[in-house]
Amino acid sequence: MFTFVCILNESRAGRNTYNGHNWIRTNYPRYPLKDLRSGTLSTKLLQSWTQSSDYKRNTGEKNLKKLVVRADLLQEPGNLAGIRHIILVLSGKGGVGKSTISTELALALRHAGKKVGILDVDLCGPSIPRMLRVQGKAVHQCDSGWVPVFVDQEQSISLMSVGFLLEKPDEAVVWRGPKKNALIKQFVSDVAWGQLDYLVVDTPPGTSDEHMATVDALRPYSPLGALLVTTPQAVSVGDVRRELTFCRKVGLRVIGVVENMSGFVCPHCAECTNVFSRGGGEELARHAGVPFLGCVPLDPELTRSLEEGRDFIQEFPESPAFPALSSIAQKILNEAPVGLS
């Protein structure tokens, strides 16, 4: 489950290692394969590191400076090796529709002929299984790890979510940061996605441990891009601006900004009313110097399709939200050969 080992205050007699739960004392010859999942760290790289002159010279010194072996940066290509592009859907604000955008983006990419996976790392609010009508499905094991749940018979969309692991649908995930981070890393390393064109990662709101764990775990694999979701009002835009800062700090490229809930489309006359104002997302993108991908209006048909687990892209082509979502997906497809490959 854990893909890292930290070494502190190393001496000849032994060392303190973190095994994912506690700091334990281990003897020198036992470092560190007993604490790592098989296959996580390349044995050849490990041997070359431990036999280096710097390592041998320093092991006898007292209070050796902190050495951190990031095994996630040294691991062999694993279950994500067959994924061409990874997109993180982020927002500094909750309730802006990240899961909606993630779901509809995956459906739009699927209808464009792409094979798509969705990784739901919103551990406290796993809503995508319901949006795709696969709640209650079981996750099975194979030789490579967990088998994701397939949404359609053609197996063109696959999904992994903590919602599949809960005994009851209303069970709360009451976990502290380290346990959440460990599950995210296990989702990244142990889900057998197979060959995918896109992996869409739906994240919780904020810029905290879960986001850093996700970025760190995914960084060694396919190139990353972030899609930021906001609503038009200034309160939401201000929080998403912090998400832009987060992306810069962690070196995560921003694919673009999507303004969700951008006006309400009347189901009778099709007139659009700007309930939450309009233009905040576009202004944010302009100031930040990142692409603006489009506005998605509030649409009763979109809401209904998500509640009932229906394919909005296929069933509601006349809906006002359809061209907006299709345009966003097309812009991402056009961007991929240059920015994401």
C-alpha positions in Angstrom: 0.0 0.0 0.0 2.7 2.5 0.9 5.2 3.5 -1.7 7.8 5.4 0.4 10.3 4.9 3.2 11.8 7.7 5.2 15.2 7.2 6.9 16.1 9.5 9.8 19.1 9.7 12.1 20.8 6.8 10.6 23.7 5.0 12.4 25.7 1.8 12.2 23.5 0.0 14.7 20.3 0.6 12.7 17.8 3.2 11.5 14.3 4.5 12.1 11.9 3.6 9.2 8.3 4.6 8.7 6.3 1.6 7.6 3.1 3.5 6.9 1.8 3.3 10.5 4.6 3.7 12.9 8.3 4.6 13.2 10.2 1.3 13.8 13.8 0.4 14.4 15.3 -1.9 11.8 18.8 -3.4 11.6 21.1 -2.2 8.8 21.1 -5.5 6.7 17.3 -5.6 6.6 16.9 -2.2 4.8 14.4 -1.7 3.2 12.7 -4.4 1.1 10.7 -5.8 4.0 8.9 -2.4 4.4 8.0 -2.0 0.7 5.4 -3.7 -1.4 7.0 -6.2 -3.8 7.8 -4.5 -7.1 7.6 -0.9 -5.9 11.3 -0.2 -5.8 13.7 -1.4 -8.4 16.2 -3.7 -6.7 18.9 -2.6 -9.1 18.4 1.0 -8.3 18.3 0.2 -4.6 21.6 -1.7 -4.7 23.3 1.1 -6.6 22.1 3.6 -4.1 23.1 1.7 -1.0 26.5 0.8 -2.4 27.5 4.3 -3.3 30.5 5.9 -1.7 28.4 8.7 -0.2 26.1 6.2 1.4 28.9 4.1 2.9 30.8 7.2 4.1 27.7 8.7 5.8 26.3 5.6 7.5 28.9 5.8 10.3 28.2 9.5 11.1 25.9 10.4 14.0 22.8 12.4 13.3 23.0 11.9 9.6 21.1 14.5 7.7 17.6 13.5 6.6 17.6 11.0 3.7 14.4 10.4 1.9 14.1 7.6 -0.6 11.0 8.3 -2.7 10.2 4.9 -4.0 7.3 6.3 -6.0 9.9 8.1 -8.2 11.9 5.0 -8.7 9.2 2.4 -9.3 8.8 0.4 -12.5 5.9 1.2 -14.8 2.8 -0.3 -13.2 -0.9 -0.3 -13.7 -0.8 3.3 -15.1 1.7 2.5 -17.8 -1.0 2.0 -20.4 -2.7 5.3 -19.9 -1.9 8.0 -22.4 -3.3 11.1 -20.6 -4.2 11.9 -17.1 -6.5 14.9 -16.3 -7.2 16.1 -12.7 -10.4 17.9 -12.2 -9.8 20.4 -9.4 -11.5 23.3 -7.6 -10.8 25.2 -4.4 -14.5 25.4 -3.8 -17.0 22.6 -2.9 -20.3 22.3 -4.7 -19.2 23.7 -8.0 -19.8 20.5 -10.0 -16.5 18.8 -10.3 -18.1 15.4 -10.3 -20.6 16.5 -12.9 -17.9 17.8 -15.2 -15.7 14.7 -14.6 -18.7 12.4 -15.5 -19.8 14.3 -18.5 -16.3 14.8 -19.8 -15.7 11.1 -19.6 -18.9 10.4 -21.5 -18.1 13.0 -24.1 -14.6 11.5 -24.6 -16.1 8.1 -24.8 -18.5 9.2 -27.6 -15.5 10.6 -29.4 -14.1 7.1 -29.6 -11.8 7.2 -26.6 -11.4 4.7 -23.9 -11.7 6.4 -20.5 -11.2 5.7 -16.9 -12.5 7.7 -13.9 -10.6 7.7 -10.6 -12.8 9.1 -7.8 -10.5 10.3 -5.0 -13.3 12.3 -3.3 -13.2 9.9 -0.4 -15.8 11.6 1.7 -18.2 12.3 -1.1 -18.0 9.6 -3.7 -20.9 10.5 -6.0 -19.8 9.3 -9.4 -21.0 5.7 -8.9 -24.5 7.0 -8.6 -24.1 9.4 -11.5 -23.1 6.5 -13.7 -25.7 4.1 -12.2 -23.1 1.6 -10.9 -23.6 2.0 -7.2 -23.5 -1.2 -5.3 -21.2 -2.9 -7.8 -18.4 -5.1 -6.4 -14.7 -4.6 -7.0 -12.8 -7.8 -7.9 -9.2 -8.8 -7.6 -6.9 -10.0 -10.4 -3.2 -10.7 -10.7 -2.5 -7.0 -11.3 -4.6 -5.7 -8.4 -8.1 -4.3 -8.3 -10.4 -4.5 -11.4 -12.3 -1.3 -11.9 -16.0 -1.3 -12.4 -17.0 -1.1 -16.1 -19.9 1.3 -16.8 -20.9 -0.1 -20.2 -20.9 -3.5 -21.9 -18.2 -2.3 -24.3 -15.9 -1.6 -21.3 -15.1 1.8 -22.7 -15.6 3.6 -19.4 -14.2 2.2 -16.2 -14.5 3.6 -12.7 -12.8 3.2 -9.3 -14.3 4.8 -6.2 -14.2 4.3 -2.5 -18.0 4.1 -2.8 -17.6 0.5 -4.1 -15.7 -0.4 -0.9 -18.3 0.8 1.7 -20.5 -1.8 3.3 -23.5 0.7 3.3 -24.1 3.6 0.9 -24.7 6.0 3.8 -21.5 5.0 5.7 -19.2 7.9 6.5 -15.5 7.8 5.8 -14.1 9.1 9.1 -10.4 8.9 8.4 -7.4 11.1 9.1 -5.0 12.3 6.5 -2.5 9.4 6.5 -5.1 6.8 5.9 -6.7 8.8 3.1 -3.3 9.3 1.5 -2.6 5.6 1.7 -5.8 4.7 0.0 -5.2 7.2 -2.8 -1.7 5.8 -3.4 -3.2 2.3 -3.4 -5.8 3.4 -6.0 -3.0 4.7 -8.2 -0.7 1.7 -7.9 -3.1 -1.2 -7.5 -6.0 -0.6 -10.0 -5.6 -2.6 -13.2 -6.8 0.0 -15.7 -5.3 -1.6 -18.8 -5.0 0.5 -21.9 -6.8 3.9 -21.6 -6.7 7.1 -23.7 -7.7 9.2 -20.7 -7.9 8.9 -17.0 -10.1 11.5 -15.4 -9.3 12.1 -11.7 -12.2 13.6 -9.7 -10.8 15.3 -6.6 -12.3 16.8 -3.4 -12.3 20.6 -2.9 -9.3 22.3 -1.5 -5.5 22.1 -1.7 -4.7 19.7 1.2 -3.1 16.4 1.8 -5.3 14.4 -0.6 -4.4 16.7 -3.5 -0.7 16.6 -2.7 -0.9 12.8 -2.3 -2.7 12.5 -5.7 -0.3 14.7 -7.6 2.8 13.0 -6.0 1.5 9.5 -6.8 0.6 10.3 -10.4 3.6 12.4 -11.3 5.9 9.5 -12.3 3.4 8.2 -14.8 1.7 9.9 -17.7 1.9 13.7 -18.2 -0.5 15.5 -16.0 -3.0 18.3 -16.7 -5.5 20.1 -14.4 -8.9 21.2 -15.4 -10.3 23.8 -12.9 -14.0 24.1 -12.3 -15.6 27.3 -10.9 -19.0 28.9 -10.7 -19.4 32.5 -11.8 -19.8 34.3 -8.4 -16.8 36.1 -6.9 -16.7 33.8 -3.8 -16.1 30.7 -5.9 -13.7 32.4 -8.2 -11.6 33.6 -5.3 -11.2 30.0 -4.0 -10.4 28.7 -7.4 -7.7 31.3 -7.8 -6.0 29.6 -4.8 -6.2 26.3 -6.7 -4.3 28.0 -9.6 -1.6 28.9 -7.0 -1.6 25.3 -5.9 -1.1 24.1 -9.4 1.9 26.4 -9.9 3.5 25.4 -6.6 3.3 21.6 -7.4 4.3 22.1 -11.1 0.9 21.0 -12.4 0.0 22.4 -15.8 -3.5 23.9 -16.1 -5.4 22.7 -19.2 -8.1 25.3 -18.7 -10.9 26.7 -16.6 -14.6 25.7 -16.9 -17.4 27.9 -15.6 -20.2 25.7 -14.4 -23.7 26.7 -13.5 -23.3 29.7 -15.8 -27.0 30.8 -16.1 -30.2 28.9 -15.9 -31.9 27.7 -19.0 -35.7 27.7 -18.8 -37.1 24.3 -19.9 -40.1 26.1 -21.5 -38.8 29.1 -23.4 -35.0 28.2 -23.4 -34.2 31.7 -22.1 -31.0 31.8 -20.0 -31.1 33.7 -16.8 -27.8 34.5 -15.0 -28.7 33.3 -11.5 -25.1 33.4 -10.2 -23.9 36.3 -12.4 -21.7 35.4 -15.4 -18.2 35.7 -16.7 -16.2 35.1 -13.5 -14.5 32.0 -14.8 -13.6 33.6 -18.1 -12.2 36.6 -16.2 -10.2 34.3 -13.9 -8.7 32.5 -16.9 -7.8 35.7 -18.6 -6.0 37.1 -15.5 -4.2 33.8 -14.9 -3.1 33.5 -18.5 -4.7 30.0 -18.9 -7.2 28.8 -21.5 -10.9 29.3 -20.9 -12.7 26.1 -22.0 -16.3 27.3 -21.8 -19.5 27.8 -19.8 -21.9 25.1 -18.8 -25.4 26.4 -17.9 -27.7 25.0 -15.3 -29.9 22.6 -17.2 -32.8 20.5 -15.7 -32.1 17.7 -18.2 -28.5 17.5 -17.1 -29.6 17.3 -13.5 -32.1 14.6 -14.2 -29.7 12.5 -16.2 -27.2 12.6 -13.3 -29.9 11.7 -10.8 -31.0 8.7 -12.9 -27.6 7.6 -14.0 -28.3 8.2 -17.7 -26.0 9.1 -20.6 -26.6 12.8 -21.0 -24.4 13.1 -24.1 -26.3 10.4 -25.9 -29.8 11.1 -24.8 -30.1 14.9 -24.7 -28.3 16.2 -27.8 -30.9 19.1 -28.0 -30.2 20.3 -24.4 -28.5 23.7 -24.0 -25.7 22.1 -22.0 -24.9 19.6 -24.7 -22.9 21.9 -27.0 -21.0 23.4 -24.1 -19.9 20.0 -22.8 -19.1 18.7 -26.3 -17.0 21.9 -27.0 -15.0 21.4 -23.8 -14.3 17.8 -24.6 -13.2 18.7 -28.1 -10.8 21.4 -26.9 -9.2 18.8 -24.6 -8.9 16.4 -27.5 -7.3 19.1 -29.6 -4.9 20.0 -26.8 -3.7 16.5 -26.1 -1.2 16.0 -29.0 0.7 19.2 -28.1 0.2 19.7 -24.4 -0.5 16.4 -22.9 1.6 13.9 -24.8 
